[in-house]
Protein backbone atom coordinates (compact mmCIF):
# COMPACT_ATOMS: atom_id res chain seq x y z
CA UNK A 1 0.00 0.00 0.00
CA UNK A 2 2.85 2.38 0.86
CA UNK A 3 4.46 1.68 -2.52
CA UNK A 4 1.20 2.46 -4.36
CA UNK A 5 0.73 5.71 -2.44
CA UNK A 6 4.33 6.73 -3.13
CA UNK A 7 3.93 6.06 -6.84
CA UNK A 8 0.67 8.03 -6.90
CA UNK A 9 2.35 10.98 -5.19
CA UNK A 10 5.21 10.95 -7.69
CA UNK A 11 2.76 10.88 -10.61
CA UNK A 12 0.76 13.79 -9.22
CA UNK A 13 3.82 15.95 -8.54
CA UNK A 14 5.15 15.15 -12.03
CA UNK A 15 2.09 16.56 -13.81
CA UNK A 16 3.05 19.34 -16.26
CA UNK A 17 2.67 22.80 -14.79
CA UNK A 18 0.44 23.98 -17.66
CA UNK A 19 -2.26 21.63 -16.35
CA UNK A 20 -3.04 24.38 -13.86
CA UNK A 21 -2.69 27.30 -16.26
CA UNK A 22 -5.48 29.88 -15.76
CA UNK A 23 -7.69 30.41 -18.81
CA UNK A 24 -7.97 33.67 -20.73
CA UNK A 25 -10.88 34.95 -18.70
CA UNK A 26 -9.04 34.39 -15.41
CA UNK A 27 -5.88 36.04 -16.70
CA UNK A 28 -7.80 39.06 -17.98
CA UNK A 29 -9.61 39.39 -14.65
CA UNK A 30 -6.29 39.30 -12.76
CA UNK A 31 -4.81 41.90 -15.09
CA UNK A 32 -7.82 44.20 -14.61
CA UNK A 33 -7.61 43.74 -10.83
CA UNK A 34 -3.98 44.86 -10.75
CA UNK A 35 -4.08 47.57 -13.43
CA UNK A 36 -7.74 48.53 -13.57
CA UNK A 37 -7.28 51.64 -11.38
CA UNK A 38 -4.83 52.93 -14.01
CA UNK A 39 -7.46 54.89 -15.94
CA UNK A 40 -5.09 57.06 -17.97
CA UNK A 41 -1.42 57.83 -18.47
CA UNK A 42 1.05 60.16 -20.15
CA UNK A 43 4.42 59.03 -21.47
CA UNK A 44 7.20 60.19 -23.75
CA UNK A 45 8.72 57.89 -26.35
CA UNK A 46 12.17 58.41 -27.85
CA UNK A 47 14.04 56.36 -30.41
CA UNK A 48 17.70 55.38 -29.90
CA UNK A 49 18.36 55.23 -33.65
CA UNK A 50 16.70 58.61 -34.32
CA UNK A 51 18.04 61.16 -31.82
CA UNK A 52 16.20 64.46 -31.69
CA UNK A 53 12.80 62.92 -32.42
CA UNK A 54 10.27 62.25 -29.66
CA UNK A 55 6.54 61.82 -29.20
CA UNK A 56 4.45 62.55 -26.11
CA UNK A 57 1.42 60.29 -25.67
CA UNK A 58 -1.75 60.70 -23.65
CA UNK A 59 -3.98 57.66 -23.25
CA UNK A 60 -7.35 57.26 -21.53
CA UNK A 61 -9.57 54.16 -21.85
CA UNK A 62 -8.58 53.56 -25.47
CA UNK A 63 -8.56 57.22 -26.54
CA UNK A 64 -5.16 58.71 -27.35
CA UNK A 65 -3.31 61.86 -28.33
CA UNK A 66 0.11 62.07 -29.99
CA UNK A 67 2.39 65.11 -30.16
CA UNK A 68 5.53 64.53 -32.20
CA UNK A 69 8.46 66.87 -31.59
CA UNK A 70 11.34 67.27 -34.03
CA UNK A 71 11.81 71.02 -34.26
CA UNK A 72 8.17 71.47 -35.31
CA UNK A 73 5.18 69.74 -33.76
CA UNK A 74 2.74 67.28 -35.35
CA UNK A 75 -0.45 66.30 -33.50
CA UNK A 76 -3.16 63.65 -33.89
CA UNK A 77 -6.01 62.26 -31.80
CA UNK A 78 -7.86 58.97 -32.11
CA UNK A 79 -9.09 55.83 -30.44
CA UNK A 80 -7.51 52.35 -30.38
CA UNK A 81 -6.55 51.64 -34.01
CA UNK A 82 -8.25 54.66 -35.59
CA UNK A 83 -6.95 58.17 -36.25
CA UNK A 84 -9.82 60.65 -35.79
CA UNK A 85 -7.96 63.80 -36.88
CA UNK A 86 -4.37 64.81 -37.61
CA UNK A 87 -2.58 67.95 -38.70
CA UNK A 88 -0.59 66.20 -41.45
CA UNK A 89 -1.91 65.81 -44.97
CA UNK A 90 -0.82 62.16 -45.11
CA UNK A 91 -1.81 59.39 -42.71
CA UNK A 92 -0.58 59.32 -39.11
CA UNK A 93 1.13 56.28 -37.54
CA UNK A 94 -0.21 54.24 -34.65
CA UNK A 95 2.17 53.44 -31.81
CA UNK A 96 3.10 50.12 -30.18
CA UNK A 97 2.47 51.38 -26.64
CA UNK A 98 -1.26 51.49 -27.50
CA UNK A 99 -1.45 47.66 -27.31
CA UNK A 100 0.14 47.51 -23.85
CA UNK A 101 -2.85 48.07 -21.52
CA UNK A 102 -6.12 47.92 -23.45
CA UNK A 103 -9.54 48.71 -21.89
CA UNK A 104 -10.90 45.14 -22.12
CA UNK A 105 -8.03 42.62 -22.30
CA UNK A 106 -10.06 39.47 -22.97
CA UNK A 107 -12.16 41.09 -25.70
CA UNK A 108 -9.01 42.53 -27.29
CA UNK A 109 -7.09 39.24 -27.19
CA UNK A 110 -9.98 37.41 -28.81
CA UNK A 111 -10.29 40.10 -31.49
CA UNK A 112 -6.53 39.82 -32.14
CA UNK A 113 -6.88 36.11 -32.84
CA UNK A 114 -5.40 34.79 -29.59
CA UNK A 115 -6.69 31.28 -28.80
CA UNK A 116 -7.52 31.63 -25.11
CA UNK A 117 -7.89 27.85 -24.73
CA UNK A 118 -4.15 27.32 -25.29
CA UNK A 119 -1.96 28.19 -22.31
CA UNK A 120 1.49 27.33 -21.01
CA UNK A 121 3.94 28.31 -18.33
CA UNK A 122 7.33 29.26 -19.71
CA UNK A 123 10.16 31.77 -19.62
CA UNK A 124 10.18 35.21 -21.23
CA UNK A 125 13.87 36.00 -21.32
CA UNK A 126 15.08 34.97 -17.88
CA UNK A 127 11.78 35.38 -16.03
CA UNK A 128 8.87 32.95 -15.69
CA UNK A 129 5.72 33.99 -17.52
CA UNK A 130 2.28 32.88 -18.62
CA UNK A 131 1.88 32.21 -22.35
CA UNK A 132 -1.60 32.43 -23.80
CA UNK A 133 -2.63 31.61 -27.36
CA UNK A 134 0.17 29.48 -28.80
CA UNK A 135 2.72 26.82 -27.96
CA UNK A 136 6.06 28.34 -26.87
CA UNK A 137 7.74 26.89 -29.97
CA UNK A 138 5.24 28.64 -32.27
CA UNK A 139 6.73 32.00 -33.21
CA UNK A 140 3.98 33.16 -35.57
CA UNK A 141 0.53 32.44 -34.08
CA UNK A 142 -1.22 35.24 -32.16
CA UNK A 143 -0.20 35.15 -28.51
CA UNK A 144 0.03 37.14 -25.30
CA UNK A 145 2.73 36.62 -22.67
CA UNK A 146 2.11 37.94 -19.16
CA UNK A 147 4.20 38.37 -16.03
CA UNK A 148 3.36 35.48 -13.73
CA UNK A 149 2.91 37.71 -10.65
CA UNK A 150 1.12 40.92 -11.65
CA UNK A 151 0.04 39.77 -15.16
CA UNK A 152 1.59 42.80 -16.88
CA UNK A 153 1.92 42.19 -20.65
CA UNK A 154 5.43 41.16 -21.70
CA UNK A 155 4.67 40.28 -25.33
CA UNK A 156 1.80 40.68 -27.76
CA UNK A 157 1.87 38.99 -31.18
CA UNK A 158 -0.83 39.23 -33.83
CA UNK A 159 -1.34 39.03 -37.56
CA UNK A 160 -1.64 41.88 -40.07
CA UNK A 161 -1.59 42.32 -43.82
CA UNK A 162 2.16 42.86 -43.40
CA UNK A 163 2.56 39.52 -41.63
CA UNK A 164 2.98 38.73 -37.91
CA UNK A 165 3.80 41.71 -35.68
CA UNK A 166 5.43 41.18 -32.28
CA UNK A 167 5.59 43.84 -29.57
CA UNK A 168 7.70 43.20 -26.47
CA UNK A 169 7.47 45.30 -23.31
CA UNK A 170 10.77 45.25 -21.44
CA UNK A 171 12.72 46.71 -18.52
CA UNK A 172 9.77 47.14 -16.17
CA UNK A 173 10.13 49.54 -13.26
CA UNK A 174 7.86 50.76 -10.46
CA UNK A 175 6.23 54.12 -11.11
CA UNK A 176 3.32 55.72 -9.22
CA UNK A 177 2.32 52.38 -7.73
CA UNK A 178 2.44 50.34 -10.95
CA UNK A 179 5.08 48.42 -12.87
CA UNK A 180 5.51 49.95 -16.32
CA UNK A 181 7.86 49.14 -19.24
CA UNK A 182 10.76 51.42 -20.09
CA UNK A 183 11.51 49.80 -23.43
CA UNK A 184 9.34 48.60 -26.32
CA UNK A 185 10.71 46.33 -29.04
CA UNK A 186 8.74 45.85 -32.26
CA UNK A 187 9.36 43.16 -34.87
CA UNK A 188 7.63 43.24 -38.25
CA UNK A 189 8.98 40.68 -40.67
CA UNK A 190 12.74 41.16 -40.90
CA UNK A 191 12.61 44.62 -39.29
CA UNK A 192 13.20 45.29 -35.60
CA UNK A 193 12.57 48.64 -33.99
CA UNK A 194 13.29 49.93 -30.46
CA UNK A 195 11.54 52.66 -28.47
CA UNK A 196 12.47 54.03 -25.04
CA UNK A 197 9.63 55.07 -22.72
CA UNK A 198 9.71 57.77 -20.06
CA UNK A 199 6.59 57.77 -17.90
CA UNK A 200 5.32 61.25 -17.03
CA UNK A 201 1.99 60.65 -15.33
CA UNK A 202 -0.30 57.86 -14.20
CA UNK A 203 -3.95 58.96 -14.07
CA UNK A 204 -4.79 62.64 -14.39
CA UNK A 205 -4.54 62.40 -18.20
CA UNK A 206 -8.26 62.07 -18.87
CA UNK A 207 -9.24 65.63 -19.75
CA UNK A 208 -11.84 65.59 -22.53
CA UNK A 209 -10.08 68.45 -24.30
CA UNK A 210 -6.96 66.35 -24.83
CA UNK A 211 -8.84 63.89 -27.03
CA UNK A 212 -11.53 66.12 -28.53
CA UNK A 213 -11.43 66.21 -32.32
CA UNK A 214 -12.86 69.73 -32.44
CA UNK A 215 -10.17 71.02 -30.07
CA UNK A 216 -7.31 69.94 -32.34
CA UNK A 217 -5.55 72.86 -34.02
CA UNK A 218 -6.54 72.67 -37.72
CA UNK A 219 -3.34 74.36 -38.90
CA UNK A 220 -1.55 72.03 -41.35
CA UNK A 221 1.84 70.76 -40.17
CA UNK A 222 4.90 69.16 -41.73
CA UNK A 223 5.38 65.41 -41.51
CA UNK A 224 8.02 64.61 -38.85
CA UNK A 225 11.23 62.79 -39.83
CA UNK A 226 11.85 59.11 -39.18
CA UNK A 227 10.69 57.03 -37.46
CA UNK A 228 7.32 58.66 -38.23
CA UNK A 229 7.17 57.24 -41.76
CA UNK A 230 8.61 53.87 -40.75
CA UNK A 231 5.97 53.34 -38.06
CA UNK A 232 3.20 54.48 -40.39
CA UNK A 233 4.24 51.95 -43.05
CA UNK A 234 5.47 49.07 -40.87
CA UNK A 235 3.38 48.99 -37.70
CA UNK A 236 -0.31 48.10 -37.49
CA UNK A 237 -2.70 48.14 -34.57
CA UNK A 238 -4.38 44.69 -34.41
CA UNK A 239 -7.26 44.64 -36.85
CA UNK A 240 -6.56 48.16 -38.17
CA UNK A 241 -5.72 48.78 -41.83
CSV table of N, CA, C and O in Angstrom, one decimal, residues 176-225:
chain,number,residue,atom,x,y,z
A,176,UNK,N,4.6,55.3,-9.7
A,176,UNK,CA,3.3,55.7,-9.2
A,176,UNK,C,2.4,54.5,-8.8
A,176,UNK,O,1.2,54.5,-9.0
A,177,UNK,N,3.1,53.5,-8.2
A,177,UNK,CA,2.3,52.4,-7.7
A,177,UNK,C,2.1,51.3,-8.7
A,177,UNK,O,1.4,50.3,-8.4
A,178,UNK,N,2.6,51.4,-9.9
A,178,UNK,CA,2.4,50.3,-11.0
A,178,UNK,C,3.8,50.0,-11.6
A,178,UNK,O,4.7,50.8,-11.6
A,179,UNK,N,3.9,48.8,-12.1
A,179,UNK,CA,5.1,48.4,-12.9
A,179,UNK,C,4.8,48.7,-14.3
A,179,UNK,O,3.8,48.3,-14.9
A,180,UNK,N,5.7,49.5,-14.9
A,180,UNK,CA,5.5,50.0,-16.3
A,180,UNK,C,6.8,49.7,-17.1
A,180,UNK,O,7.9,49.7,-16.6
A,181,UNK,N,6.7,49.4,-18.4
A,181,UNK,CA,7.9,49.1,-19.2
A,181,UNK,C,8.6,50.4,-19.6
A,181,UNK,O,8.0,51.4,-19.9
A,182,UNK,N,9.9,50.3,-19.7
A,182,UNK,CA,10.8,51.4,-20.1
A,182,UNK,C,11.3,51.2,-21.5
A,182,UNK,O,11.9,52.2,-22.1
A,183,UNK,N,11.0,50.1,-22.1
A,183,UNK,CA,11.5,49.8,-23.4
A,183,UNK,C,10.5,49.0,-24.2
A,183,UNK,O,9.8,48.1,-23.6
A,184,UNK,N,10.3,49.3,-25.5
A,184,UNK,CA,9.3,48.6,-26.3
A,184,UNK,C,10.1,48.2,-27.6
A,184,UNK,O,10.8,49.0,-28.2
A,185,UNK,N,10.0,46.9,-27.9
A,185,UNK,CA,10.7,46.3,-29.0
A,185,UNK,C,9.7,45.8,-30.0
A,185,UNK,O,8.8,45.0,-29.6
A,186,UNK,N,9.7,46.2,-31.2
A,186,UNK,CA,8.7,45.8,-32.3
A,186,UNK,C,9.4,45.1,-33.4
A,186,UNK,O,10.5,45.5,-33.9
A,187,UNK,N,8.9,43.9,-33.7
A,187,UNK,CA,9.4,43.2,-34.9
A,187,UNK,C,8.3,43.0,-35.9
A,187,UNK,O,7.2,42.5,-35.6
A,188,UNK,N,8.5,43.4,-37.1
A,188,UNK,CA,7.6,43.2,-38.2
A,188,UNK,C,8.4,42.6,-39.4
A,188,UNK,O,9.2,43.3,-40.0
A,189,UNK,N,8.2,41.4,-39.6
A,189,UNK,CA,9.0,40.7,-40.7
A,189,UNK,C,10.4,40.7,-40.3
A,189,UNK,O,10.8,40.2,-39.2
A,190,UNK,N,11.3,41.2,-41.2
A,190,UNK,CA,12.7,41.2,-40.9
A,190,UNK,C,13.2,42.4,-40.2
A,190,UNK,O,14.3,42.6,-39.8
A,191,UNK,N,12.3,43.4,-39.9
A,191,UNK,CA,12.6,44.6,-39.3
A,191,UNK,C,12.4,44.5,-37.8
A,191,UNK,O,11.5,43.9,-37.3
A,192,UNK,N,13.3,45.2,-37.1
A,192,UNK,CA,13.2,45.3,-35.6
A,192,UNK,C,13.4,46.7,-35.2
A,192,UNK,O,14.3,47.4,-35.8
A,193,UNK,N,12.6,47.2,-34.3
A,193,UNK,CA,12.6,48.6,-34.0
A,193,UNK,C,12.5,48.8,-32.5
A,193,UNK,O,11.6,48.2,-31.8
A,194,UNK,N,13.3,49.7,-31.9
A,194,UNK,CA,13.3,49.9,-30.5
A,194,UNK,C,12.8,51.3,-30.1
A,194,UNK,O,13.1,52.3,-30.7
A,195,UNK,N,12.0,51.4,-29.0
A,195,UNK,CA,11.5,52.7,-28.5
A,195,UNK,C,11.9,52.7,-27.0
A,195,UNK,O,11.7,51.7,-26.3
A,196,UNK,N,12.3,53.8,-26.5
A,196,UNK,CA,12.5,54.0,-25.0
A,196,UNK,C,11.3,54.8,-24.5
A,196,UNK,O,10.7,55.7,-25.2
A,197,UNK,N,10.8,54.5,-23.3
A,197,UNK,CA,9.6,55.1,-22.7
A,197,UNK,C,10.0,55.8,-21.4
A,197,UNK,O,10.5,55.1,-20.5
A,198,UNK,N,9.6,57.0,-21.3
A,198,UNK,CA,9.7,57.8,-20.1
A,198,UNK,C,8.3,58.1,-19.6
A,198,UNK,O,7.5,58.8,-20.3
A,199,UNK,N,7.9,57.6,-18.4
A,199,UNK,CA,6.6,57.8,-17.9
A,199,UNK,C,6.5,59.1,-17.2
A,199,UNK,O,7.3,59.5,-16.3
A,200,UNK,N,5.5,59.9,-17.6
A,200,UNK,CA,5.3,61.2,-17.0
A,200,UNK,C,4.2,61.4,-16.0
A,200,UNK,O,4.2,62.2,-15.1
A,201,UNK,N,3.1,60.5,-16.2
A,201,UNK,CA,2.0,60.6,-15.3
A,201,UNK,C,1.2,59.4,-15.4
A,201,UNK,O,1.0,58.8,-16.5
A,202,UNK,N,0.7,58.9,-14.3
A,202,UNK,CA,-0.3,57.9,-14.2
A,202,UNK,C,-1.6,58.5,-13.6
A,202,UNK,O,-1.6,59.0,-12.6
A,203,UNK,N,-2.7,58.3,-14.4
A,203,UNK,CA,-3.9,59.0,-14.1
A,203,UNK,C,-3.8,60.5,-14.2
A,203,UNK,O,-2.7,61.0,-14.3
A,204,UNK,N,-4.9,61.2,-14.2
A,204,UNK,CA,-4.8,62.6,-14.4
A,204,UNK,C,-4.6,63.1,-15.8
A,204,UNK,O,-4.3,64.2,-16.1
A,205,UNK,N,-4.7,62.1,-16.8
A,205,UNK,CA,-4.5,62.4,-18.2
A,205,UNK,C,-5.8,62.1,-18.9
A,205,UNK,O,-5.8,61.6,-20.0
A,206,UNK,N,-7.0,62.4,-18.3
A,206,UNK,CA,-8.3,62.1,-18.9
A,206,UNK,C,-9.1,63.3,-19.2
A,206,UNK,O,-10.3,63.2,-19.4
A,207,UNK,N,-8.5,64.4,-19.4
A,207,UNK,CA,-9.2,65.6,-19.8
A,207,UNK,C,-9.9,65.4,-21.1
A,207,UNK,O,-9.2,65.0,-22.1
A,208,UNK,N,-11.1,65.7,-21.3
A,208,UNK,CA,-11.8,65.6,-22.5
A,208,UNK,C,-11.2,66.4,-23.6
A,208,UNK,O,-11.2,66.0,-24.8
A,209,UNK,N,-10.7,67.6,-23.3
A,209,UNK,CA,-10.1,68.5,-24.3
A,209,UNK,C,-8.9,67.8,-25.0
A,209,UNK,O,-8.6,68.1,-26.1
A,210,UNK,N,-8.1,67.0,-24.2
A,210,UNK,CA,-7.0,66.3,-24.8
A,210,UNK,C,-7.3,65.5,-26.1
A,210,UNK,O,-6.6,65.5,-27.0
A,211,UNK,N,-8.5,64.9,-26.0
A,211,UNK,CA,-8.8,63.9,-27.0
A,211,UNK,C,-9.9,64.4,-28.0
A,211,UNK,O,-10.3,63.7,-28.9
A,212,UNK,N,-10.4,65.6,-27.7
A,212,UNK,CA,-11.5,66.1,-28.5
A,212,UNK,C,-11.1,66.5,-29.9
A,212,UNK,O,-10.1,67.2,-30.1
A,213,UNK,N,-11.8,65.9,-30.9
A,213,UNK,CA,-11.4,66.2,-32.3
A,213,UNK,C,-11.6,67.7,-32.6
A,213,UNK,O,-10.7,68.3,-33.3
A,214,UNK,N,-12.6,68.3,-32.1
A,214,UNK,CA,-12.9,69.7,-32.4
A,214,UNK,C,-11.8,70.7,-31.8
A,214,UNK,O,-11.7,71.8,-32.2
A,215,UNK,N,-11.1,70.2,-30.7
A,215,UNK,CA,-10.2,71.0,-30.1
A,215,UNK,C,-8.8,71.0,-30.7
A,215,UNK,O,-7.9,71.7,-30.4
A,216,UNK,N,-8.6,70.1,-31.7
A,216,UNK,CA,-7.3,69.9,-32.3
A,216,UNK,C,-7.1,71.1,-33.3
A,216,UNK,O,-7.9,71.5,-34.1
A,217,UNK,N,-5.9,71.7,-33.2
A,217,UNK,CA,-5.6,72.9,-34.0
A,217,UNK,C,-5.6,72.4,-35.5
A,217,UNK,O,-4.9,71.5,-35.9
A,218,UNK,N,-6.4,73.1,-36.3
A,218,UNK,CA,-6.5,72.7,-37.7
A,218,UNK,C,-5.4,73.1,-38.6
A,218,UNK,O,-5.4,72.8,-39.8
A,219,UNK,N,-4.4,73.9,-38.1
A,219,UNK,CA,-3.3,74.4,-38.9
A,219,UNK,C,-2.5,73.2,-39.5
A,219,UNK,O,-2.1,72.3,-38.7
A,220,UNK,N,-2.3,73.1,-40.8
A,220,UNK,CA,-1.6,72.0,-41.4
A,220,UNK,C,-0.1,72.0,-40.8
A,220,UNK,O,0.4,73.1,-40.5
A,221,UNK,N,0.5,70.9,-40.7
A,221,UNK,CA,1.8,70.8,-40.2
A,221,UNK,C,2.7,69.9,-41.1
A,221,UNK,O,2.1,69.1,-41.9
A,222,UNK,N,4.0,70.0,-40.9
A,222,UNK,CA,4.9,69.2,-41.7
A,222,UNK,C,5.0,67.8,-41.1
A,222,UNK,O,4.8,67.6,-39.9
A,223,UNK,N,5.2,66.8,-42.0
A,223,UNK,CA,5.4,65.4,-41.5
A,223,UNK,C,6.7,65.3,-40.8
A,223,UNK,O,7.8,65.7,-41.3
A,224,UNK,N,6.8,64.8,-39.6
A,224,UNK,CA,8.0,64.6,-38.9
A,224,UNK,C,9.0,63.6,-39.6
A,224,UNK,O,8.6,62.8,-40.4
A,225,UNK,N,10.3,63.7,-39.2
A,225,UNK,CA,11.2,62.8,-39.8
A,225,UNK,C,11.1,61.4,-39.2
A,225,UNK,O,10.2,61.2,-38.4
